[in-house]
Every structure is written in C-alpha cells, then in structure tokens.
Amino acid sequence: MFEIRIHSRGGQGGVTAARLLALSAIHDGKYATACPFYGAERRGAPIVSFVRINDAPIKIYSQIKKPDMVVVLDATVMEVVDVLQGLKSGGKVLVNSAYKKEFAGFSTSHVDLTGIALRENLVVAGSPILNTPVLGALAKMGVISVDSAKKSIREMFSDERNVKAAEAAFMEMRS
C-alpha cells in the first residue's frame, strides 16, 4: 500500500486534491481512499488530507501516521507543522516552491504550483487553487498516470484551465 499525506491550508484545494488523486488512482485500475482531517474548518487554517493507493481493496479509513510520501501545498505550513513526522525512511517529499528544498534522507521534488495557478487564473477568494496542478506533479513522479489525472480533473471541473495547470506542473516539476 502506498500512503500519502497532503499538507495545505484551508481554501487551497488540499482536500479536493486528495479526492482527485484517489479518483485518478482508481482510473489507473487501483484501489484508493481519500480522507481529510481538519478541526474548525476555515480559510487559511492548516489542513491535512490522506490518500491510500493499493492493488487490493483498502479496509483502512483513517489518518496516516507513517506515509510513503508527503505533499506540501503551502511551505508556510512547515513553520507550524512537522510535515516530515513519521515519513518512512527514503520517503518522497513534494513541495510547492519555485526553489529546491532539501530534506536529509528523503527524495525531494518541487514545482511552483502557486505560480502555475496564478498564470492560469485559478484563483478563488484571492487564493490560488492548487488541487489540479498538483496532480500533474504527482503524475510526473509516477504516483498516477497523466491520462488518469486529466480524466479525473475533467470529471470534476469543466474549466479546461485546470487540465492546462496539471500539464504545466507535469512539465515544470523538478527533483
């Protein structure tokens, strides 16, 4: 089983990103679950979501304490939350950043999801929406296929800018 923890802030699309990722994995012929966890839901508050992907049915629906991968949609969350807590040895980290971030012992990738969302004008209430571009980066990392990412995005959103944002993140993601 491959387990992913997504750290974001309310209003950025982290919960929807988890749902899209799970749907994409299902389109790839896998089993998947998505589970959000948040307290008093409000825009800007730290939010964490969890995704499990497996070749067999998943019978666990809970928080993930020891993920294989951590996705950070807002780097400022790292100032208040230990996003690496419990990350398995050799785990993967994807950070929304224009600049490379290093985390000793972990494979780290980065992409400017915020810049991509702003270029595509994917903004709600003044906040860039990061849920669709992050799917492109996750496809580049081999978590899901790019075709399933696009299919899932199109099922959930009619605006083709979302697909363009995912394609841009696929092309711009760096390790």
Coordinates of C-alpha atoms in Angstrom, one line a residue:
M1 CA 0.0 0.0 0.0
F2 CA 1.3 3.5 -0.9
E3 CA 0.3 6.2 1.6
I4 CA 0.3 9.9 1.0
R5 CA -0.2 12.8 3.4
I6 CA -1.1 16.2 2.0
H7 CA -0.5 19.3 4.0
S8 CA -2.2 22.5 2.9
R9 CA -4.2 25.5 4.2
G10 CA -7.9 25.8 4.0
G11 CA -9.1 27.2 0.7
Q12 CA -6.1 25.9 -1.3
G13 CA -7.7 22.7 -2.5
G14 CA -5.9 20.1 -0.5
V15 CA -9.0 18.1 0.4
T16 CA -10.1 18.2 -3.3
A17 CA -6.5 17.3 -4.4
A18 CA -6.8 14.1 -2.2
R19 CA -10.1 13.2 -3.8
L20 CA -8.7 13.8 -7.3
L21 CA -5.6 11.8 -6.6
A22 CA -7.7 8.8 -5.3
L23 CA -10.1 9.1 -8.3
S24 CA -7.0 9.1 -10.6
A25 CA -5.6 6.0 -9.0
I26 CA -9.0 4.3 -9.5
H27 CA -8.9 5.3 -13.2
D28 CA -5.4 3.6 -13.2
G29 CA -7.1 0.4 -12.0
K30 CA -6.0 0.7 -8.4
Y31 CA -8.0 0.8 -5.2
A32 CA -7.8 4.2 -3.4
T33 CA -9.3 6.1 -0.5
A34 CA -9.1 9.8 0.4
C35 CA -9.7 11.1 3.9
P36 CA -9.5 14.7 5.1
F37 CA -8.7 15.8 8.7
Y38 CA -9.3 19.3 10.0
G39 CA -10.6 21.0 13.0
A40 CA -12.7 24.1 12.8
E41 CA -12.7 24.4 9.0
R42 CA -11.7 27.9 7.9
R43 CA -9.8 29.5 5.1
G44 CA -6.1 29.7 5.9
A45 CA -6.0 27.1 8.7
P46 CA -3.6 24.1 8.3
I47 CA -5.4 21.1 6.8
V48 CA -4.1 17.6 6.3
S49 CA -5.6 15.0 3.9
F50 CA -4.7 11.4 3.4
V51 CA -4.7 9.1 0.4
R52 CA -4.1 5.4 0.2
I53 CA -3.4 3.6 -3.1
N54 CA -3.2 -0.2 -3.4
D55 CA -3.6 -3.1 -5.8
A56 CA -6.1 -4.7 -3.4
P57 CA -9.2 -3.4 -1.6
I58 CA -8.4 -1.0 1.2
K59 CA -10.1 -1.6 4.5
I60 CA -8.4 1.3 6.4
Y61 CA -10.0 4.7 6.5
S62 CA -8.0 6.8 9.0
Q63 CA -5.2 9.2 9.4
I64 CA -1.8 8.1 8.1
K65 CA 1.0 8.3 10.7
K66 CA 3.8 6.8 8.6
P67 CA 3.4 7.9 5.0
D68 CA 5.5 6.9 2.0
M69 CA 5.1 10.4 0.6
V70 CA 4.3 13.9 1.9
V71 CA 2.9 16.7 -0.3
V72 CA 3.2 20.3 1.0
L73 CA 0.9 22.7 -0.9
D74 CA 1.9 25.7 1.3
A75 CA 5.5 25.9 2.5
T76 CA 4.5 28.2 5.4
V77 CA 2.7 25.2 6.9
M78 CA 6.2 23.8 7.7
E79 CA 6.6 26.7 10.2
V80 CA 3.8 25.3 12.4
V81 CA 3.6 21.6 11.5
D82 CA 6.3 19.0 11.3
V83 CA 5.3 17.8 7.9
L84 CA 8.1 15.1 7.9
Q85 CA 6.8 13.5 11.1
G86 CA 6.6 9.7 10.6
L87 CA 7.7 9.9 6.9
K88 CA 9.2 6.5 6.1
S89 CA 12.9 6.2 5.6
G90 CA 13.7 7.1 2.0
G91 CA 10.2 8.6 1.6
K92 CA 9.3 11.2 -1.0
V93 CA 8.5 14.9 -0.5
L94 CA 6.8 17.2 -3.0
V95 CA 6.9 20.9 -2.1
N96 CA 5.0 23.8 -3.7
S97 CA 8.0 26.0 -4.3
A98 CA 9.9 27.7 -7.1
Y99 CA 13.1 26.7 -5.3
K100 CA 14.6 23.4 -4.4
K101 CA 14.2 22.4 -0.8
E102 CA 16.4 19.7 0.8
F103 CA 15.3 17.3 3.4
A104 CA 18.1 14.9 4.5
G105 CA 17.3 11.3 3.9
F106 CA 14.3 12.0 1.7
S107 CA 13.8 12.3 -2.1
T108 CA 12.6 15.8 -2.6
S109 CA 10.8 17.3 -5.6
H110 CA 9.5 20.8 -6.1
V111 CA 7.3 22.8 -8.5
D112 CA 5.8 26.3 -8.4
L113 CA 2.2 25.3 -8.1
T114 CA 1.2 28.8 -7.0
G115 CA 2.8 30.4 -10.0
I116 CA 1.1 27.9 -12.3
A117 CA -2.3 28.5 -10.7
L118 CA -1.8 32.3 -11.0
R119 CA -0.8 32.0 -14.6
E120 CA -3.9 30.0 -15.4
N121 CA -6.0 32.4 -13.2
L122 CA -7.1 29.5 -11.0
V123 CA -8.0 31.8 -8.0
V124 CA -10.9 31.7 -5.6
A125 CA -11.5 34.4 -3.0
G126 CA -7.9 35.7 -3.7
S127 CA -6.2 32.3 -3.1
P128 CA -4.6 30.3 -5.8
I129 CA -6.2 26.9 -6.2
L130 CA -3.5 24.1 -6.2
N131 CA -5.5 20.9 -6.4
T132 CA -5.4 20.4 -10.1
P133 CA -1.8 21.5 -10.8
V134 CA -0.5 19.1 -8.1
L135 CA -2.0 16.2 -10.0
G136 CA 0.4 16.9 -12.8
A137 CA 3.4 16.9 -10.5
L138 CA 2.2 13.6 -8.9
A139 CA 1.8 12.1 -12.4
K140 CA 5.4 13.2 -13.2
M141 CA 6.5 11.4 -10.0
G142 CA 4.8 8.2 -11.2
V143 CA 2.1 8.1 -8.5
I144 CA -0.6 8.2 -11.1
S145 CA -0.7 8.3 -14.9
V146 CA -1.0 11.7 -16.6
D147 CA -4.0 10.4 -18.5
S148 CA -5.9 9.4 -15.4
A149 CA -5.1 12.8 -13.8
K150 CA -6.6 14.6 -16.8
K151 CA -9.6 12.3 -16.8
S152 CA -10.3 12.9 -13.1
I153 CA -9.9 16.7 -13.5
R154 CA -12.3 16.8 -16.4
E155 CA -14.8 14.7 -14.4
M156 CA -14.7 17.2 -11.6
F157 CA -14.2 20.5 -13.4
S158 CA -15.4 21.7 -16.7
D159 CA -12.9 24.6 -17.0
E160 CA -10.0 23.3 -19.2
R161 CA -7.6 25.7 -17.4
N162 CA -7.4 23.0 -14.7
V163 CA -6.0 20.5 -17.2
K164 CA -3.6 23.1 -18.5
A165 CA -2.4 23.7 -15.0
A166 CA -1.8 20.0 -14.4
E167 CA 0.1 19.7 -17.7
A168 CA 2.3 22.7 -16.8
A169 CA 3.1 21.2 -13.4
F170 CA 4.0 17.9 -15.1
M171 CA 6.4 19.7 -17.4
E172 CA 7.9 22.1 -14.7
M173 CA 8.3 19.7 -11.7
R174 CA 11.9 19.2 -10.7
S175 CA 13.7 16.8 -8.4

